[in-house]
mmCIF file of C-alpha atoms and ligand atoms in Angstrom:
data_model
loop_
_atom_site.group_PDB
_atom_site.id
_atom_site.type_symbol
_atom_site.label_atom_id
_atom_site.label_comp_id
_atom_site.label_asym_id
_atom_site.label_seq_id
_atom_site.Cartn_x
_atom_site.Cartn_y
_atom_site.Cartn_z
ATOM 1 C CA MET A 481 -8.674 -12.946 -14.309
ATOM 2 C CA GLY A 482 -8.757 -11.314 -17.717
ATOM 3 C CA ILE A 483 -8.209 -7.707 -18.994
ATOM 4 C CA VAL A 484 -10.922 -5.881 -20.912
ATOM 5 C CA GLU A 485 -9.784 -3.376 -23.565
ATOM 6 C CA PRO A 486 -10.780 -0.183 -22.453
ATOM 7 C CA CYS A 487 -12.838 2.379 -24.645
ATOM 8 C CA LYS A 488 -10.990 5.234 -26.122
ATOM 9 C CA GLU A 489 -11.800 7.936 -23.312
ATOM 10 C CA GLN A 490 -10.662 5.403 -20.768
ATOM 11 C CA GLU A 491 -7.243 4.462 -22.102
ATOM 12 C CA ASN A 492 -5.599 5.062 -18.726
ATOM 13 C CA LEU A 493 -8.026 2.795 -16.862
ATOM 14 C CA GLN A 494 -6.694 -0.425 -15.709
ATOM 15 C CA VAL A 495 -9.715 -2.796 -15.516
ATOM 16 C CA SER A 496 -9.556 -6.366 -14.174
ATOM 17 C CA VAL A 497 -12.303 -8.702 -14.892
ATOM 18 C CA ILE A 498 -13.034 -11.571 -12.537
ATOM 19 C CA ARG A 499 -15.667 -14.003 -14.140
ATOM 20 C CA SER A 500 -17.333 -16.538 -11.757
ATOM 21 C CA SER A 501 -20.625 -18.254 -11.326
ATOM 22 C CA ARG A 502 -22.063 -15.108 -9.525
ATOM 23 C CA LYS A 503 -25.397 -13.793 -10.990
ATOM 24 C CA THR A 504 -24.762 -9.964 -10.903
ATOM 25 C CA ILE A 505 -21.951 -7.518 -12.035
ATOM 26 C CA SER A 506 -20.145 -5.452 -9.565
ATOM 27 C CA LEU A 507 -17.882 -2.589 -9.988
ATOM 28 C CA SER A 508 -15.270 -1.532 -7.542
ATOM 29 C CA VAL A 509 -12.274 0.857 -7.506
ATOM 30 C CA ASN A 510 -9.214 -0.241 -5.603
ATOM 31 C CA GLU A 511 -7.237 2.042 -3.474
ATOM 32 C CA ASP A 512 -4.540 2.213 -6.222
ATOM 33 C CA GLY A 513 -7.094 3.434 -8.789
ATOM 34 C CA SER A 514 -7.465 0.179 -10.544
ATOM 35 C CA ILE A 515 -10.905 -1.001 -11.427
ATOM 36 C CA VAL A 516 -12.196 -4.522 -10.566
ATOM 37 C CA VAL A 517 -15.385 -5.888 -12.526
ATOM 38 C CA LYS A 518 -16.904 -9.091 -10.938
ATOM 39 C CA ALA A 519 -19.083 -10.584 -13.605
ATOM 40 C CA PRO A 520 -21.142 -13.930 -14.350
ATOM 41 C CA LYS A 521 -19.259 -15.980 -16.916
ATOM 42 C CA TYR A 522 -21.740 -15.255 -19.783
ATOM 43 C CA VAL A 523 -21.394 -11.391 -19.647
ATOM 44 C CA ARG A 524 -19.443 -10.068 -22.674
ATOM 45 C CA ASP A 525 -16.551 -7.684 -22.429
ATOM 46 C CA ALA A 526 -18.679 -5.153 -24.703
ATOM 47 C CA GLN A 527 -21.263 -5.222 -22.098
ATOM 48 C CA ILE A 528 -18.723 -4.593 -19.267
ATOM 49 C CA ALA A 529 -17.052 -1.646 -21.264
ATOM 50 C CA ARG A 530 -20.590 -0.074 -21.483
ATOM 51 C CA MET A 531 -21.177 -0.420 -17.779
ATOM 52 C CA ILE A 532 -17.790 1.260 -17.069
ATOM 53 C CA GLU A 533 -18.719 4.035 -19.540
ATOM 54 C CA ARG A 534 -22.137 4.526 -17.860
ATOM 55 C CA HIS A 535 -20.330 4.826 -14.259
ATOM 56 C CA LYS A 536 -17.334 6.920 -15.529
ATOM 57 C CA LEU A 537 -18.111 9.965 -13.372
ATOM 58 C CA TRP A 538 -18.397 7.835 -10.164
ATOM 59 C CA ILE A 539 -15.120 6.006 -11.139
ATOM 60 C CA ALA A 540 -13.466 9.451 -11.615
ATOM 61 C CA ARG A 541 -14.643 10.641 -8.163
ATOM 62 C CA ARG A 542 -13.451 7.283 -6.545
ATOM 63 C CA ARG A 543 -10.072 7.570 -8.159
ATOM 64 C CA ARG A 544 -9.530 11.042 -6.987
ATOM 65 C CA GLU A 545 -10.289 10.142 -3.493
ATOM 66 C CA SER A 546 -8.062 7.053 -3.715
ATOM 67 C CA GLU A 547 -5.116 9.311 -4.897
ATOM 68 C CA GLN A 548 -4.616 10.568 -1.362
ATOM 69 C CA PHE A 549 -3.949 7.114 -0.228
ATOM 70 C CA ARG A 550 -1.054 6.453 -2.679
ATOM 71 C CA LEU A 551 2.476 6.669 -1.618
ATOM 72 C CA ASP A 552 4.676 8.735 -4.167
ATOM 73 C CA LEU A 553 8.238 9.067 -3.199
ATOM 74 C CA SER A 554 9.439 11.190 -6.246
ATOM 75 C CA ASP A 555 10.751 14.687 -5.751
ATOM 76 C CA GLY A 556 8.107 17.245 -5.287
ATOM 77 C CA ALA A 557 5.490 14.720 -3.980
ATOM 78 C CA ALA A 558 3.737 15.443 -0.830
ATOM 79 C CA LEU A 559 3.633 13.301 2.247
ATOM 80 C CA MET A 560 1.346 13.783 5.335
ATOM 81 C CA LEU A 561 3.295 13.039 8.325
ATOM 82 C CA PHE A 562 2.021 13.617 12.090
ATOM 83 C CA GLY A 563 -0.821 15.613 10.256
ATOM 84 C CA LYS A 564 1.482 17.920 8.594
ATOM 85 C CA ARG A 565 2.367 18.246 4.913
ATOM 86 C CA TYR A 566 5.851 17.757 3.722
ATOM 87 C CA VAL A 567 7.392 17.844 0.326
ATOM 88 C CA LEU A 568 9.972 15.481 -0.746
ATOM 89 C CA ALA A 569 13.214 16.618 -2.350
ATOM 90 C CA ALA A 570 16.569 14.913 -3.188
ATOM 91 C CA GLY A 571 19.327 15.179 -0.688
ATOM 92 C CA ARG A 572 22.371 13.347 0.581
ATOM 93 C CA HIS A 573 20.952 11.886 3.658
ATOM 94 C CA ALA A 574 17.338 11.295 4.761
ATOM 95 C CA VAL A 575 16.321 14.214 6.870
ATOM 96 C CA LEU A 576 13.345 16.415 7.722
ATOM 97 C CA LYS A 577 13.871 20.070 7.583
ATOM 98 C CA GLU A 578 11.038 22.642 8.028
ATOM 99 C CA ASP A 579 8.497 21.619 5.430
ATOM 100 C CA THR A 580 10.846 19.406 3.295
ATOM 101 C CA ILE A 581 11.736 15.813 3.685
ATOM 102 C CA TYR A 582 15.243 15.354 1.993
ATOM 103 C CA LEU A 583 15.678 11.648 0.657
ATOM 104 C CA PRO A 584 18.899 10.177 -1.240
ATOM 105 C CA LYS A 585 18.214 9.210 -4.783
ATOM 106 C CA LYS A 586 19.040 5.669 -4.195
ATOM 107 C CA ASP A 587 17.074 3.369 -1.827
ATOM 108 C CA ARG A 588 14.505 5.886 -0.981
ATOM 109 C CA ALA A 589 11.983 3.755 0.600
ATOM 110 C CA ALA A 590 14.735 2.249 3.010
ATOM 111 C CA ALA A 591 15.970 5.802 3.859
ATOM 112 C CA LEU A 592 12.344 6.894 4.361
ATOM 113 C CA ILE A 593 11.678 3.765 6.759
ATOM 114 C CA ALA A 594 14.830 4.676 8.787
ATOM 115 C CA LEU A 595 13.738 8.236 9.096
ATOM 116 C CA LEU A 596 10.192 7.452 10.026
ATOM 117 C CA LYS A 597 11.380 4.906 12.727
ATOM 118 C CA ASN A 598 13.501 7.656 14.300
ATOM 119 C CA LEU A 599 10.635 10.242 14.123
ATOM 120 C CA ALA A 600 8.021 7.839 15.254
ATOM 121 C CA ARG A 601 10.390 6.937 18.291
ATOM 122 C CA ILE A 602 10.585 10.424 19.428
ATOM 123 C CA THR A 603 7.000 11.419 18.822
ATOM 124 C CA MET A 604 5.255 8.131 20.154
ATOM 125 C CA THR A 605 7.622 8.056 23.176
ATOM 126 C CA ASP A 606 7.003 11.641 24.263
ATOM 127 C CA LEU A 607 3.289 11.260 23.795
ATOM 128 C CA THR A 608 3.232 8.004 25.726
ATOM 129 C CA HIS A 609 5.118 9.572 28.802
ATOM 130 C CA ASN A 610 2.810 12.716 28.694
ATOM 131 C CA ILE A 611 -0.454 10.750 28.677
ATOM 132 C CA ALA A 612 1.025 8.322 31.277
ATOM 133 C CA ILE A 613 2.007 11.072 33.592
ATOM 134 C CA GLN A 614 -1.173 13.001 33.080
ATOM 135 C CA TYR A 615 -3.551 9.887 33.757
ATOM 136 C CA GLY A 616 -1.422 7.793 35.959
ATOM 137 C CA PHE A 617 -0.454 4.816 33.740
ATOM 138 C CA SER A 618 2.613 2.857 34.357
ATOM 139 C CA PHE A 619 4.304 0.891 31.385
ATOM 140 C CA GLY A 620 7.438 -0.934 30.580
ATOM 141 C CA ARG A 621 9.535 0.060 27.530
ATOM 142 C CA ILE A 622 8.688 1.327 24.260
ATOM 143 C CA ARG A 623 9.443 -0.397 20.827
ATOM 144 C CA ILE A 624 9.207 0.784 17.326
ATOM 145 C CA THR A 625 8.333 -1.955 14.980
ATOM 146 C CA SER A 626 7.608 -2.577 11.214
ATOM 147 C CA ALA A 627 4.333 -4.181 12.041
ATOM 148 C CA ARG A 628 1.654 -3.994 9.227
ATOM 149 C CA GLY A 629 -1.309 -5.524 10.928
ATOM 150 C CA ARG A 630 -1.559 -3.119 13.866
ATOM 151 C CA TRP A 631 -0.597 0.387 14.858
ATOM 152 C CA GLY A 632 0.265 -0.684 18.328
ATOM 153 C CA SER A 633 0.277 -3.327 20.838
ATOM 154 C CA CYS A 634 0.977 -3.919 24.505
ATOM 155 C CA SER A 635 2.413 -7.086 26.171
ATOM 156 C CA GLN A 636 1.582 -8.572 29.595
ATOM 157 C CA ALA A 637 5.013 -7.300 30.720
ATOM 158 C CA GLY A 638 3.832 -3.654 29.807
ATOM 159 C CA THR A 639 6.053 -3.282 26.798
ATOM 160 C CA ILE A 640 4.339 -0.996 24.326
ATOM 161 C CA SER A 641 4.978 -1.374 20.450
ATOM 162 C CA TYR A 642 4.227 1.095 17.954
ATOM 163 C CA SER A 643 4.305 0.470 14.156
ATOM 164 C CA PHE A 644 6.753 3.313 12.573
ATOM 165 C CA ARG A 645 3.622 3.592 10.179
ATOM 166 C CA THR A 646 2.005 5.672 12.946
ATOM 167 C CA ALA A 647 4.114 8.572 11.526
ATOM 168 C CA PHE A 648 1.525 8.700 8.710
ATOM 169 C CA LEU A 649 -1.335 9.267 11.193
ATOM 170 C CA THR A 650 -2.646 12.653 12.489
ATOM 171 C CA GLN A 651 -1.685 13.812 15.982
ATOM 172 C CA THR A 652 -5.152 13.085 17.177
ATOM 173 C CA GLU A 653 -4.997 9.557 15.771
ATOM 174 C CA GLU A 654 -1.430 9.110 17.385
ATOM 175 C CA LEU A 655 -2.988 10.176 20.495
ATOM 176 C CA TYR A 656 -5.701 7.558 20.176
ATOM 177 C CA VAL A 657 -3.105 4.804 19.446
ATOM 178 C CA VAL A 658 -1.080 5.821 22.584
ATOM 179 C CA VAL A 659 -4.389 6.022 24.718
ATOM 180 C CA HIS A 660 -5.609 2.550 23.343
ATOM 181 C CA GLU A 661 -2.172 0.927 24.257
ATOM 182 C CA LEU A 662 -1.943 2.582 27.759
ATOM 183 C CA CYS A 663 -5.456 1.446 28.602
ATOM 184 C CA HIS A 664 -4.226 -1.968 27.866
ATOM 185 C CA THR A 665 -1.804 -1.882 30.807
ATOM 186 C CA ARG A 666 -5.168 -1.819 32.995
ATOM 187 C CA HIS A 667 -7.315 -4.062 30.880
ATOM 188 C CA MET A 668 -5.423 -6.641 28.579
ATOM 189 C CA ASP A 669 -8.728 -7.110 26.422
ATOM 190 C CA HIS A 670 -11.305 -4.988 24.552
ATOM 191 C CA SER A 671 -13.912 -5.470 27.217
ATOM 192 C CA ALA A 672 -16.432 -2.722 28.052
ATOM 193 C CA LEU A 673 -14.310 -1.756 30.891
ATOM 194 C CA PHE A 674 -11.402 -1.253 28.599
ATOM 195 C CA TRP A 675 -13.435 1.033 26.279
ATOM 196 C CA ARG A 676 -14.826 2.888 29.241
ATOM 197 C CA GLU A 677 -11.255 3.616 30.216
ATOM 198 C CA VAL A 678 -10.439 4.870 26.592
ATOM 199 C CA ALA A 679 -13.654 7.074 26.533
ATOM 200 C CA LYS A 680 -12.608 8.672 29.810
ATOM 201 C CA ILE A 681 -9.609 10.243 27.929
ATOM 202 C CA LEU A 682 -10.926 10.455 24.507
ATOM 203 C CA PRO A 683 -14.801 10.626 24.560
ATOM 204 C CA ASN A 684 -14.820 10.951 20.719
ATOM 205 C CA TYR A 685 -12.633 7.742 20.209
ATOM 206 C CA LEU A 686 -15.097 6.113 17.967
ATOM 207 C CA GLU A 687 -14.887 8.922 15.416
ATOM 208 C CA ILE A 688 -11.020 8.951 15.516
ATOM 209 C CA ARG A 689 -11.006 5.138 15.124
ATOM 210 C CA LYS A 690 -13.033 5.437 12.125
ATOM 211 C CA GLY A 691 -10.503 7.867 10.498
ATOM 212 C CA ILE A 692 -7.655 5.423 11.344
ATOM 213 C CA ARG A 693 -9.587 2.477 9.812
ATOM 214 C CA ALA A 694 -9.928 4.541 6.704
ATOM 215 C CA LYS A 695 -6.122 4.800 6.474
ATOM 216 C CA GLY A 696 -5.558 0.880 6.466
ATOM 217 C CA VAL A 697 -3.938 1.092 3.193
ATOM 218 C CA ILE A 698 -0.817 2.724 4.841
ATOM 219 C CA MET A 699 -0.113 -0.774 6.297
ATOM 220 C CA ARG A 700 0.838 -1.850 2.712
ATOM 221 C CA TRP A 701 3.049 1.186 2.101
ATOM 222 C CA LEU A 702 6.851 0.554 2.371
HETATM 223 ZN ZN1 ZN B 2214 -6.258 -3.169 21.768
#
């Protein structure tokens, strides 16, 4: 991997170039806003710089889109939790009050994780109980984990685990995760029967799932 000197107007652009035996050039913008160019070995840096210049409008748009998927823990930064917007501010302890999340100056990420674990425990437990009562599901206990690979899981014994990262989802998306795991207490697989069960409660689950998948980057936060 090499770094191409960006042109003047693009001084703030971080461009990584990966050269290989491929035959075409590809340009992509990562979730962190950095740019990756994959190019054949013989393509010169100047040619790549010209291509970036030609696509600068598209790049700018993609970078704006990716901004909402970046975690900023500085004072004044906004954070979407449970579908609601909060602003971060300095405080002695990690606490959520009205529209503000107070975080200590030191070890902010760890303090936020502890806060989100508590909040996710309350939210996901309430939601699970409500849906279980409404639709007649029974389950074992609820655990809150730091899982990165999945939003939730359900064991054979009926223990339902949720990643604390579900706090970053909207309420509808959290509802989907809860319904998904509760349906696993009836079908331990992703069979047609399982999805029929999910669809009975959330007919638009495919659309919700698409929204959640687009937020996969959250798994790499914190
Ligand atoms: Zn599943």
